[in-house]
C-alpha positions as MATLAB code, in Angstrom:
seq = 'MNETFYITTPIYYANSLPHLGHLYTTIIADVLTKYKKQRGFDTYFLTGTDEHGVNIQRIAEKNNQTPKEYVDYISGELKKIFAQFNLDSYDIFMRTTEPFHYEAVQNLWRKISENKTPKGNETIYKGFYEGWFCPNCAEFKTETEYELKEGEDVPLCLIHERPLDKVSEESYFFRLSDYDEFLLETIGNNPNLVRPESRQNEVLSFIRSGLQDLSISREKKSVSWGVPVPDDENHVIYLWVDALSNYITAIGYGNEERKNVGFEKYWQNVTHLVGKDISRQHTVYWFSILKAAKLELPKTVFAHGLWLDVQGRKMSKTIGNVIDLQFLYSNFSIDAIRYFLLRDMVFGQDGKFGYENLIDRTNADLASGLGNLSSRTLSMINKYRDGLIPSGKIQEHNYLYGKRAGINPDEQELVSVLEHARDEYLRKFDNFEFSLALETLWSVIARIDKMISDAKPWELIKDENQAETLNAVLYRATETLRWLCVLLYPVMPKATREIYAQIGLSEDVSQINPENLTYGELLPGTKIGETQAVFPRVDKTKIMNEINEQSAVNSQQSGEESNESRGGNETVEKTTTESANNGEQQINEEINEEKNFIAIEDFLKVELRVGEIKVAERIPKADKLLRFEIDLGEEKPRQILAGLAEYYEPEKLIGRKVVVVVNLKPRKMRGLESQGMICAASLENSDDTPALASFLEDVKIGARLK';
ca = [
      10.903  -91.627 -128.688;
      14.048  -93.265 -127.291;
      17.425  -92.653 -128.900;
      18.598  -95.622 -130.965;
      21.807  -97.620 -130.712;
      22.821 -100.099 -133.410;
      25.829 -102.325 -132.696;
      27.450 -104.848 -135.034;
      30.212 -107.402 -134.734;
      31.984 -108.398 -137.927;
      30.043 -111.164 -139.593;
      32.564 -113.895 -138.954;
      34.005 -115.638 -142.000;
      32.585 -119.168 -142.077;
      35.853 -120.910 -142.895;
      36.736 -122.101 -139.376;
      35.231 -123.127 -136.054;
      34.601 -120.544 -133.304;
      37.601 -119.209 -131.372;
      38.463 -116.601 -128.750;
      38.316 -113.752 -131.280;
      34.678 -114.526 -132.067;
      33.849 -114.756 -128.376;
      35.607 -111.519 -127.428;
      34.003 -109.198 -129.971;
      30.568 -110.677 -129.391;
      30.896 -110.284 -125.607;
      31.842 -106.616 -126.071;
      28.778 -106.093 -128.275;
      26.579 -107.937 -125.772;
      27.901 -105.802 -122.890;
      27.295 -102.581 -124.840;
      23.789 -103.696 -125.782;
      22.882 -104.410 -122.151;
      24.485 -101.133 -121.073;
      22.575  -99.061 -123.627;
      19.282 -100.785 -122.803;
      19.820  -99.903 -119.152;
      20.328  -96.305 -120.213;
      17.002  -96.295 -122.042;
      18.203  -96.686 -125.644;
      16.275  -98.545 -128.329;
      18.955 -101.062 -129.306;
      19.623 -103.381 -132.218;
      22.470 -105.928 -132.159;
      23.726 -107.775 -135.243;
      26.163 -110.643 -135.437;
      26.458 -113.571 -137.831;
      28.485 -115.227 -140.565;
      29.976 -114.216 -143.904;
      29.384 -117.289 -146.063;
      30.550 -116.711 -149.636;
      33.874 -116.864 -151.441;
      36.369 -119.184 -153.093;
      37.924 -120.287 -149.800;
      34.630 -121.676 -148.504;
      33.922 -123.257 -151.884;
      37.259 -125.091 -151.761;
      36.879 -126.244 -148.143;
      33.419 -127.623 -148.892;
      34.711 -129.519 -151.918;
      37.538 -130.970 -149.841;
      34.986 -132.156 -147.255;
      32.704 -133.627 -149.945;
      30.001 -131.116 -149.022;
      28.128 -128.423 -150.850;
      29.110 -124.882 -149.770;
      25.660 -124.480 -148.203;
      26.055 -127.652 -146.131;
      29.431 -126.467 -144.918;
      28.363 -122.934 -143.918;
      25.226 -124.315 -142.242;
      27.499 -126.381 -140.019;
      29.883 -123.503 -139.181;
      27.123 -121.012 -138.422;
      25.415 -123.657 -136.296;
      28.593 -124.171 -134.248;
      28.931 -120.435 -133.715;
      25.337 -120.212 -132.493;
      26.021 -123.061 -130.057;
      29.006 -121.223 -128.587;
      26.978 -118.034 -128.257;
      24.205 -119.936 -126.475;
      26.701 -121.688 -124.201;
      28.210 -118.368 -123.112;
      24.767 -116.748 -122.676;
      25.259 -114.369 -125.605;
      21.568 -114.107 -126.271;
      20.966 -110.391 -126.702;
      21.530 -110.219 -130.466;
      18.497 -109.319 -132.572;
      19.644 -111.093 -135.705;
      22.190 -113.767 -136.500;
      22.889 -112.502 -139.989;
      23.891 -114.922 -142.757;
      24.884 -113.686 -146.200;
      23.183 -116.730 -147.758;
      19.755 -115.331 -146.807;
      17.565 -114.718 -149.896;
      16.699 -111.178 -148.763;
      20.427 -110.388 -148.667;
      20.882 -111.518 -152.294;
      18.072 -109.191 -153.338;
      19.416 -106.251 -151.346;
      23.059 -106.612 -152.475;
      21.995 -106.590 -156.104;
      19.894 -103.471 -155.473;
      22.898 -101.826 -153.808;
      25.027 -102.670 -156.874;
      22.457 -101.044 -159.148;
      22.298  -97.945 -156.935;
      26.083  -97.542 -156.987;
      26.140  -97.978 -160.767;
      23.642  -95.152 -161.235;
      25.833  -92.557 -159.525;
      29.069  -90.827 -160.418;
      32.215  -90.721 -158.295;
      33.213  -87.489 -156.472;
      35.411  -86.761 -159.489;
      32.568  -87.269 -161.996;
      33.496  -90.707 -163.365;
      31.569  -93.957 -163.647;
      31.565  -95.750 -160.309;
      31.607  -99.340 -161.643;
      33.299 -100.391 -164.852;
      34.350 -103.665 -166.457;
      38.017 -104.388 -167.030;
      40.573 -107.160 -166.819;
      42.405 -108.142 -163.656;
      45.714 -109.932 -163.425;
      47.373 -110.361 -160.060;
      47.712 -112.357 -156.874;
      44.672 -113.196 -154.754;
      44.563 -114.512 -151.153;
      41.475 -116.686 -150.544;
      41.864 -116.385 -146.779;
      42.008 -112.584 -146.824;
      39.530 -112.453 -149.719;
      41.756 -109.746 -151.174;
      43.956 -109.111 -154.144;
      47.494 -108.385 -152.959;
      49.983 -105.731 -154.043;
      53.751 -106.290 -154.039;
      54.051 -104.847 -150.539;
      51.514 -107.353 -149.207;
      53.170 -110.605 -150.234;
      56.572 -112.253 -150.089;
      58.223 -114.018 -153.009;
      61.000 -116.229 -151.673;
      64.100 -116.833 -153.725;
      63.663 -119.746 -156.093;
      59.863 -119.776 -155.694;
      57.315 -118.904 -158.399;
      54.303 -118.338 -156.145;
      54.390 -115.636 -153.436;
      53.050 -116.067 -149.880;
      50.480 -113.874 -148.161;
      52.255 -111.945 -145.403;
      49.291 -112.477 -143.068;
      48.459 -116.154 -143.619;
      51.835 -117.287 -144.966;
      50.062 -119.365 -147.599;
      50.476 -119.415 -151.385;
      48.437 -116.889 -153.325;
      46.264 -117.643 -156.354;
      47.270 -116.256 -159.718;
      44.151 -114.617 -161.159;
      43.882 -113.509 -164.766;
      40.279 -112.800 -165.698;
      37.636 -110.269 -166.563;
      36.341 -108.306 -163.573;
      34.087 -105.459 -162.597;
      35.922 -102.663 -160.780;
      34.813 -100.099 -158.227;
      36.604  -96.784 -158.909;
      38.068  -96.489 -155.406;
      40.846  -94.176 -156.607;
      38.324  -91.347 -157.015;
      37.390  -91.386 -153.295;
      40.773  -90.438 -151.786;
      40.013  -86.755 -151.185;
      36.562  -87.557 -149.805;
      37.994  -90.121 -147.389;
      40.860  -87.925 -146.182;
      38.549  -84.996 -145.508;
      35.757  -87.036 -143.921;
      37.946  -89.144 -141.626;
      40.266  -86.265 -140.788;
      37.392  -83.987 -139.739;
      35.585  -86.583 -137.624;
      37.772  -87.990 -134.827;
      35.047  -90.403 -133.679;
      34.518  -91.975 -137.082;
      37.539  -94.315 -136.966;
      38.825  -95.341 -133.558;
      41.192  -95.636 -131.827;
      43.488  -92.910 -133.067;
      46.224  -95.402 -133.968;
      43.876  -97.174 -136.403;
      42.726  -93.836 -137.817;
      46.338  -92.906 -138.532;
      46.931  -96.255 -140.261;
      43.855  -95.788 -142.449;
      44.832  -92.227 -143.399;
      48.344  -93.385 -144.222;
      46.966  -96.125 -146.468;
      44.815  -93.608 -148.337;
      47.692  -91.162 -148.783;
      49.869  -93.933 -150.225;
      47.509  -94.053 -153.223;
      44.271  -95.959 -153.728;
      43.862  -98.501 -156.497;
      40.522  -99.365 -158.046;
      38.899 -102.340 -156.359;
      38.030 -105.566 -158.166;
      34.483 -106.328 -156.998;
      33.561 -109.431 -158.999;
      34.897 -112.840 -159.997;
      34.003 -114.854 -163.051;
      31.479 -117.544 -162.201;
      33.640 -120.207 -163.814;
      36.272 -119.445 -161.120;
      33.996 -118.755 -158.143;
      30.394 -119.870 -158.341;
      29.602 -119.467 -154.625;
      28.383 -115.885 -154.286;
      25.724 -113.321 -155.126;
      25.273 -112.996 -158.911;
      26.098 -109.640 -160.469;
      22.849 -108.014 -161.679;
      22.267 -108.525 -165.400;
      25.486 -110.531 -165.886;
      25.175 -114.255 -165.234;
      28.901 -114.805 -165.824;
      30.021 -112.922 -162.681;
      29.459 -113.110 -158.917;
      29.904 -110.144 -156.576;
      33.289 -109.985 -154.870;
      33.234 -110.840 -151.197;
      33.740 -107.432 -149.531;
      30.875 -105.698 -151.326;
      28.691 -108.664 -150.473;
      29.900 -108.999 -146.863;
      29.996 -105.343 -145.817;
      26.525 -104.600 -147.113;
      25.004 -107.048 -144.608;
      24.992 -104.252 -142.025;
      22.346 -102.406 -144.019;
      20.493 -105.292 -145.679;
      19.740 -106.859 -142.267;
      17.821 -103.767 -141.150;
      15.824 -103.377 -144.335;
      17.906 -101.648 -146.984;
      17.067 -102.789 -150.508;
      14.590 -105.527 -149.589;
      10.993 -105.911 -148.452;
      11.487 -108.793 -146.010;
      13.452 -106.740 -143.450;
      11.860 -103.377 -144.159;
       9.948 -103.229 -140.880;
      13.157 -103.429 -138.814;
      13.829  -99.834 -139.688;
      16.868  -98.872 -141.762;
      16.213  -95.147 -141.273;
      15.636  -95.711 -137.567;
      18.866  -97.503 -136.694;
      21.481  -96.781 -139.364;
      22.083  -93.198 -138.245;
      23.476  -94.476 -134.910;
      25.479  -97.554 -135.897;
      28.770  -98.615 -134.295;
      30.834 -101.296 -136.024;
      33.129 -103.379 -133.822;
      35.895 -105.002 -135.861;
      39.324 -106.527 -135.385;
      42.209 -104.299 -136.396;
      43.110 -106.727 -139.209;
      39.946 -105.767 -141.127;
      39.827 -102.061 -140.268;
      40.846 -100.998 -143.784;
      37.946 -102.868 -145.384;
      35.463 -101.422 -142.884;
      36.644  -97.874 -143.474;
      38.254  -97.223 -146.863;
      36.148  -99.720 -148.828;
      32.923  -99.443 -146.852;
      32.865  -95.651 -146.582;
      33.450  -95.341 -150.322;
      30.712  -97.859 -151.152;
      28.250  -96.014 -148.905;
      29.218  -92.670 -150.434;
      28.705  -94.133 -153.898;
      25.216  -95.300 -152.893;
      24.476  -91.886 -151.319;
      24.082  -93.393 -147.865;
      25.236  -92.034 -144.519;
      28.476  -93.323 -143.032;
      28.537  -95.223 -139.722;
      28.758  -93.227 -136.526;
      31.874  -95.124 -135.413;
      34.096  -97.948 -136.571;
      36.073  -99.172 -133.572;
      38.916 -101.545 -134.392;
      40.058 -103.464 -131.344;
      43.342 -105.305 -130.889;
      44.187 -108.998 -130.975;
      44.504 -111.444 -128.123;
      48.063 -112.740 -127.902;
      49.468 -115.449 -125.678;
      51.431 -114.600 -122.531;
      54.653 -114.483 -124.592;
      53.095 -111.889 -126.904;
      52.688 -114.288 -129.844;
      49.647 -114.359 -132.098;
      47.486 -117.359 -131.324;
      47.564 -120.120 -133.903;
      46.965 -123.853 -134.121;
      50.458 -124.274 -135.550;
      52.079 -122.915 -132.389;
      49.502 -124.703 -130.251;
      48.672 -121.668 -128.102;
      44.982 -121.265 -128.944;
      42.443 -121.005 -126.130;
      40.111 -124.002 -125.890;
      36.628 -122.504 -125.548;
      35.187 -125.702 -124.070;
      37.906 -125.828 -121.420;
      37.267 -122.149 -120.715;
      33.540 -122.773 -120.327;
      33.992 -125.844 -118.115;
      36.446 -124.304 -115.644;
      35.472 -120.642 -115.279;
      32.252 -118.778 -114.631;
      30.954 -116.886 -117.650;
      30.850 -113.642 -115.678;
      34.500 -114.068 -114.668;
      35.434 -114.523 -118.345;
      33.442 -111.436 -119.345;
      35.061 -109.372 -116.599;
      38.566 -110.550 -117.514;
      38.143 -109.778 -121.216;
      37.013 -106.219 -120.484;
      39.410 -105.580 -117.616;
      42.655 -107.014 -119.023;
      42.604 -105.617 -122.561;
      42.682 -101.881 -123.110;
      40.046 -101.740 -125.830;
      41.784 -100.883 -129.079;
      45.149 -102.344 -128.095;
      46.440 -105.914 -128.150;
      46.041 -107.936 -124.973;
      47.658 -111.053 -123.508;
      45.471 -114.012 -122.590;
      46.721 -116.785 -120.348;
      44.817 -119.139 -118.076;
      47.047 -118.110 -115.190;
      46.213 -114.427 -115.789;
      42.521 -115.296 -115.814;
      42.783 -117.279 -112.564;
      44.734 -114.519 -110.805;
      42.307 -111.826 -111.930;
      39.301 -113.939 -110.935;
      40.656 -114.732 -107.479;
      41.968 -111.233 -106.746;
      39.206 -109.004 -108.156;
      36.165 -111.242 -107.918;
      36.657 -113.856 -105.202;
      38.660 -111.594 -102.861;
      37.143 -108.355 -104.165;
      33.496 -108.039 -105.122;
      32.556 -111.546 -103.963;
      34.247 -111.157 -100.588;
      32.676 -107.745 -100.000;
      29.245 -109.198 -100.667;
      29.764 -112.309  -98.516;
      31.292 -110.565  -95.511;
      28.748 -107.728  -95.511;
      25.655 -109.896  -95.790;
      27.043 -112.494  -93.380;
      27.517 -109.793  -90.753;
      23.960 -108.533  -91.294;
      22.753 -112.069  -90.688;
      24.962 -112.520  -87.659;
      24.652 -109.133  -85.993;
      21.266 -107.848  -87.165;
      19.167 -111.002  -87.659;
      19.239 -110.642  -91.452;
      17.581 -107.209  -91.484;
      19.310 -104.247  -93.138;
      19.798 -101.627  -90.428;
      19.429  -97.885  -90.713;
      22.606  -96.104  -91.704;
      21.969  -92.960  -89.695;
      24.136  -91.985  -86.735;
      22.413  -89.596  -84.359;
      24.310  -86.530  -83.256;
      24.825  -87.720  -79.671;
      26.637  -90.794  -81.069;
      28.911  -88.913  -83.473;
      31.909  -89.263  -81.156;
      31.569  -93.051  -81.064;
      31.523  -93.167  -84.845;
      34.616  -91.001  -85.096;
      36.429  -93.229  -82.618;
      35.779  -96.169  -84.942;
      37.021  -94.181  -87.931;
      33.526  -93.668  -89.369;
      32.448  -90.220  -90.546;
      28.977  -89.694  -89.061;
      28.015  -87.701  -92.142;
      27.103  -90.011  -95.049;
      27.708  -87.273  -97.598;
      31.365  -88.205  -97.980;
      30.414  -91.691  -99.227;
      27.596  -90.257 -101.346;
      30.098  -88.021 -103.130;
      32.476  -90.945 -103.659;
      29.743  -93.128 -105.177;
      28.326  -90.389 -107.402;
      31.769  -89.451 -108.707;
      32.633  -93.107 -109.351;
      29.339  -93.648 -111.168;
      29.787  -90.583 -113.372;
      33.367  -91.546 -114.215;
      32.320  -95.131 -114.932;
      29.570  -94.026 -117.332;
      31.838  -91.511 -119.035;
      34.571  -94.075 -119.563;
      32.123  -96.733 -120.709;
      30.645  -94.355 -123.266;
      34.190  -93.762 -124.504;
      34.917  -97.527 -124.824;
      37.401  -97.323 -121.933;
      36.112 -100.491 -120.303;
      39.251 -101.366 -118.367;
      39.498  -97.924 -116.775;
      35.779  -97.905 -116.033;
      36.050 -101.163 -114.104;
      39.171  -99.950 -112.329;
      37.124  -96.985 -111.084;
      34.556  -99.264 -109.453;
      37.187 -101.521 -107.919;
      38.645  -98.493 -106.155;
      35.246  -98.135 -104.499;
      35.323 -101.809 -103.459;
      38.775 -101.269 -101.936;
      37.503  -98.208 -100.072;
      34.548 -100.061  -98.540;
      36.755 -103.028  -97.659;
      39.062 -100.647  -95.817;
      36.120  -99.039  -94.023;
      35.038 -102.440  -92.721;
      38.552 -103.508  -91.715;
      39.236 -100.203  -89.947;
      35.882 -100.116  -88.121;
      36.055 -103.815  -87.087;
      32.347 -104.659  -86.800;
      33.307 -107.785  -84.850;
      34.601 -105.422  -82.152;
      31.783 -102.864  -82.452;
      29.193 -105.539  -81.667;
      30.744 -105.895  -78.206;
      30.020 -102.255  -77.317;
      26.377 -101.160  -76.982;
      27.437  -97.532  -77.474;
      28.672  -98.464  -80.985;
      25.362  -99.941  -82.176;
      24.658  -97.061  -84.578;
      28.248  -97.079  -85.815;
      27.926 -100.783  -86.613;
      24.597 -100.117  -88.341;
      26.192  -97.365  -90.437;
      29.058  -99.608  -91.537;
      26.675 -102.406  -92.564;
      24.237 -100.073  -94.328;
      26.914  -98.196  -96.254;
      28.539 -101.418  -97.428;
      25.168 -102.864  -98.539;
      24.060  -99.684 -100.272;
      27.395  -99.633 -102.128;
      26.751 -103.228 -103.216;
      23.373 -102.141 -104.600;
      25.041  -99.443 -106.693;
      27.710 -101.854 -107.874;
      25.092 -104.392 -108.981;
      23.355 -101.817 -111.161;
      26.562 -100.468 -112.661;
      28.181 -103.865 -113.253;
      25.096 -105.627 -114.608;
      26.108 -105.339 -118.310;
      29.511 -106.868 -117.549;
      28.412 -109.555 -115.078;
      24.657 -110.105 -115.527;
      24.362 -113.382 -113.600;
      26.505 -112.459 -110.590;
      24.972 -109.005 -110.129;
      21.460 -110.454 -110.219;
      22.480 -112.993 -107.574;
      24.003 -110.369 -105.278;
      21.000 -108.095 -105.803;
      18.657 -110.900 -104.726;
      20.859 -111.702 -101.726;
      20.539 -108.070 -100.633;
      16.793 -108.765 -100.558;
      15.823 -106.720 -103.608;
      13.374 -107.963 -106.225;
      13.558 -105.350 -109.006;
      14.985 -106.331 -112.378;
      18.465 -104.839 -112.212;
      18.646 -104.746 -116.024;
      15.839 -102.164 -116.014;
      17.501  -99.728 -113.593;
      19.189  -96.774 -115.267;
      22.490  -96.180 -113.420;
      22.118  -92.457 -114.053;
      19.157  -92.461 -111.680;
      20.888  -94.152 -108.741;
      20.228  -92.222 -105.541;
      21.941  -92.924 -102.243;
      19.652  -94.064  -99.449;
      16.997  -95.846 -101.507;
      17.877  -99.142  -99.834;
      15.158  -99.390  -97.185;
      16.164 -100.228  -93.600;
      14.379 -103.332  -92.385;
      14.721 -105.119  -95.714;
      15.140 -108.846  -95.130;
      18.204 -110.092  -96.955;
      18.124 -113.324  -98.940;
      20.154 -116.475  -98.550;
      23.858 -115.610  -98.568;
      26.040 -117.645 -100.893;
      29.467 -117.143 -102.437;
      29.018 -115.669 -105.910;
      32.661 -116.039 -106.953;
      34.294 -119.069 -105.291;
      38.072 -119.116 -105.501;
      39.498 -120.957 -108.489;
      41.883 -123.754 -107.579;
      44.906 -122.550 -109.497;
      47.010 -125.641 -108.936;
      44.263 -127.967 -110.145;
      43.468 -125.933 -113.259;
      47.088 -125.390 -114.256;
      47.837 -129.090 -113.777;
      44.968 -129.975 -116.110;
      46.198 -127.470 -118.673;
      49.747 -128.770 -118.495;
      48.552 -132.360 -118.824;
      46.460 -131.463 -121.864;
      49.353 -129.550 -123.397;
      51.591 -132.575 -122.936;
      49.065 -134.793 -124.687;
      48.735 -132.357 -127.581;
      52.426 -131.659 -127.953;
      53.864 -132.977 -131.164;
      57.223 -133.072 -129.461;
      56.169 -135.281 -126.564;
      58.272 -138.148 -127.886;
      61.324 -135.909 -128.141;
      60.735 -134.635 -124.627;
      60.596 -138.227 -123.345;
      63.878 -138.995 -125.038;
      65.430 -135.877 -123.550;
      64.171 -136.952 -120.130;
      65.755 -140.399 -120.526;
      68.947 -138.780 -121.704;
      68.916 -136.627 -118.579;
      68.679 -139.702 -116.370;
      71.600 -141.269 -118.190;
      73.618 -138.143 -117.505;
      72.797 -138.319 -113.815;
      73.857 -141.970 -113.694;
      77.109 -141.191 -115.474;
      77.844 -138.268 -113.175;
      77.101 -140.373 -110.117;
      79.478 -143.096 -111.320;
      82.256 -140.587 -111.899;
      81.618 -139.028 -108.521;
      81.998 -142.407 -106.844;
      85.621 -142.419 -107.903;
      86.107 -139.154 -106.010;
      84.422 -140.276 -102.788;
      81.059 -141.236 -101.370;
      80.576 -137.845  -99.699;
      80.119 -136.009 -103.022;
      77.594 -138.624 -104.180;
      75.552 -138.202 -101.027;
      75.577 -134.408 -101.315;
      74.282 -134.548 -104.891;
      71.592 -137.089 -103.992;
      70.484 -134.962 -101.040;
      70.311 -131.859 -103.237;
      68.099 -133.737 -105.694;
      65.805 -134.865 -102.889;
      65.442 -131.278 -101.662;
      63.814 -130.108 -104.909;
      60.041 -129.560 -104.944;
      57.795 -129.231 -107.968;
      56.211 -125.874 -108.825;
      52.833 -127.483 -108.113;
      53.924 -128.061 -104.504;
      54.997 -124.453 -104.089;
      51.737 -123.127 -105.564;
      49.814 -124.906 -102.819;
      51.246 -122.477 -100.260;
      49.121 -119.323 -100.060;
      51.033 -116.328  -98.704;
      49.262 -113.088  -97.836;
      50.080 -109.715  -96.302;
      48.770 -109.245  -92.778;
      48.935 -106.449  -90.210;
      49.488 -107.297  -86.550;
      46.644 -105.789  -84.517;
      47.197 -107.616  -81.228;
      50.411 -109.137  -79.821;
      50.574 -110.534  -76.318;
      52.338 -113.135  -74.213;
      50.618 -116.412  -73.305;
      50.629 -117.190  -69.592;
      53.016 -120.001  -68.633;
      54.393 -120.193  -72.180;
      57.927 -118.839  -72.325;
      58.315 -119.022  -76.096;
      54.841 -118.352  -77.547;
      53.197 -115.083  -78.482;
      49.519 -114.798  -79.418;
      48.786 -112.555  -82.406;
      45.593 -111.234  -83.982;
      46.444 -110.441  -87.580;
      44.234 -108.496  -90.029;
      44.291 -110.238  -93.427;
      41.418 -108.240  -94.919;
      38.942 -110.899  -93.786;
      35.799 -110.499  -91.689;
      37.813 -110.679  -88.499;
      41.516 -110.955  -87.626;
      43.100 -114.378  -87.407;
      44.596 -115.755  -84.235;
      48.108 -117.045  -84.860;
      50.620 -118.368  -82.343;
      54.345 -118.010  -82.957;
      57.477 -118.860  -80.969;
      58.858 -115.338  -80.878;
      58.474 -114.462  -77.193;
      62.199 -114.834  -76.514;
      63.137 -112.346  -79.206;
      60.457 -109.643  -79.462;
      58.571 -107.358  -77.120;
      54.966 -107.942  -78.233;
      53.807 -104.309  -77.984;
      56.513 -103.254  -80.442;
      55.126 -105.599  -83.122;
      51.661 -104.021  -83.240;
      51.055 -102.344  -86.617;
      53.812 -104.276  -88.362;
      52.984 -105.897  -91.714;
      54.114 -109.508  -92.022;
      53.879 -112.442  -94.422;
      51.390 -115.115  -93.329;
      50.826 -118.654  -94.608;
      47.012 -118.605  -94.617;
      46.133 -122.100  -95.853;
      48.065 -124.012  -93.192;
      45.927 -126.542  -91.339;
      44.953 -125.032  -87.930;
      46.543 -126.622  -84.880;
      46.179 -126.186  -81.119;
      48.974 -125.099  -78.797;
      48.438 -124.412  -75.103;
      44.696 -124.825  -75.687;
      44.612 -122.047  -78.309;
      44.043 -122.568  -82.022;
      46.663 -121.149  -84.374;
      45.129 -120.316  -87.781;
      48.212 -119.852  -89.911;
      51.907 -119.159  -89.652;
      54.016 -115.997  -89.646;
      57.026 -116.221  -91.957;
      60.411 -115.458  -90.463;
      63.986 -116.176  -91.492;
      65.683 -118.769  -89.331;
      69.283 -117.564  -89.081;
      72.299 -119.877  -88.888;
      73.381 -118.674  -85.454;
      70.733 -119.853  -83.003;
      71.529 -116.912  -80.725;
      70.418 -114.410  -83.371;
      66.880 -113.006  -83.410;
      64.712 -114.487  -86.218;
      64.014 -111.914  -88.957;
      60.309 -111.385  -89.668;
      59.543 -111.265  -93.389;
      58.235 -107.764  -94.084;
      58.112 -105.030  -96.752;
      59.814 -101.787  -97.637;
      56.896 -100.703  -99.850;
      53.385  -99.866  -98.679;
      51.392 -103.013  -99.487;
      47.678 -103.655  -99.187;
      46.470 -105.843  -96.327;
      45.394 -109.208  -97.711;
      47.510 -108.914 -100.873;
      48.699 -112.274 -102.131;
      52.385 -113.028 -102.632;
      53.305 -114.877 -105.800;
];
């Protein structure tokens, strides 16, 4: 029988439309589900919506809807987003308005009521509550959790900065204060129960500060939208008891409808993924409720950080820095988004999300990294070996040729590298260290890229003695791609399937356990498929222009900005008039300076990369030109012509790293095509030697300057 793995996102509160936070947590859960399935686990994945409470009741009334009509719409929109982003691996989209959930929550209430607290007291009792309640947090607030401004009668929630409700009514209470010792001992003795450590410390600190009994019901006359309290028609169950219990009711606890899912089967291995802002509810409250019902605690509650904007601010509609999911979907591949979210946020800490960051990561790691490795390798197999994967073996009598090309004839070195990278990747993934896990694999990509650049297959093909060396380079690169496809499948399911098919392999990559990867299983003679770019480069200028245009349209201050712009022109006119009194020369200098400005969009069109000069030679009958072959990390070096013959001895430039404009339109000089331009400083004194732009630090060939 396979080991089980049960993963849950928070059930998202149905008071707003989907946003990046919903997408992020669900993608993480989807990745983990795919990963565990690959590893042979019997998985169950829950996501959904939390649909009760006074806040939803009020929003529905404001929209002239019933609460059910409103939550149907919100949950429907969330499902659409999940479908759009291919988040289809969940086993249940849980909704707390399901009839089976009502039945199960009431049974849980009864079970809790039957038992005593760890200190021998009644678990649930009826009392009277008077205090401040935040509908958005669905929590009653203590004095440290709200702000009462001078001259105001109603305090503001510190989280939502909105007025709190004054509640004075009868309530049922859960005796949370009796669970402090249990919680401190249980959490303190189990380091994997609450993660990361920073969240665990926060939770323990909250418990040590003193727990207050928890109001777990509202009078029906105040809040009618909720699960009725058993045997008391005047009360509905308070939101957190209702919401948190979904994780067990969905898999069969307390109801017949979901019994066959298997509560006993899955609950023992559950991992809750939550945002750090609800970690207290998913630990202090939830652990105590489970203890009261004599149920096991979760295996892990992992509270991740928040996505902030590039300035480090929390995203909000008020600031106008929220990420538009439709724009994200329309302009980026889903796999690139998945990769970015796992790579750029250290899971458990806050991360910064900006479109520019996403573009840079996509172009650098995917287009120029994994995508380029796939394209260049398979293209060379097509070109040099008629589309058939060659054998990777180098016979002993050809060892010397391999060594001359910088290739170790013994494959074992690469085997060790791949096996170590795989083991580290799996270990880090199991420990929720997604960013570090991906970094491990990208070091392998860099290593194989370097192997290709150093060996220069485009040169090896010219030498019959290097046929086996060329074969080894192509085989090793392709076999590495096969390993990468298997390992990266959970993160990038579409792209890895495409690369796998292009290699010529037909197995379902989702069914291959990465633990069982063995070097050399890629059969020589395999016919590769049609080679296509999996990660085309993203046009940064185009995307950023669209974003800036949209931001301008949405800006509430666009009118003020226009006025400021007009005011600026008036200032220029005034300055110019005053300058005229001091002479026409000053006017002309200022006008010329203005004309010399370029927009940032113009500058971004220039693509600068690091290149290494491999060949430098004079051109016959050309006194000023030198012909260079420059390695930019591409399939073959670029030929570039530059007017440096008067100043440099060509042989002394070989091995030097220079800055190259790579997207300059090719042009012919002396019958030779120049495919770029070397950057050099043009000094004021024409007799001085131009200074080639170079580096003090050791920089990677092909690195982009920005």
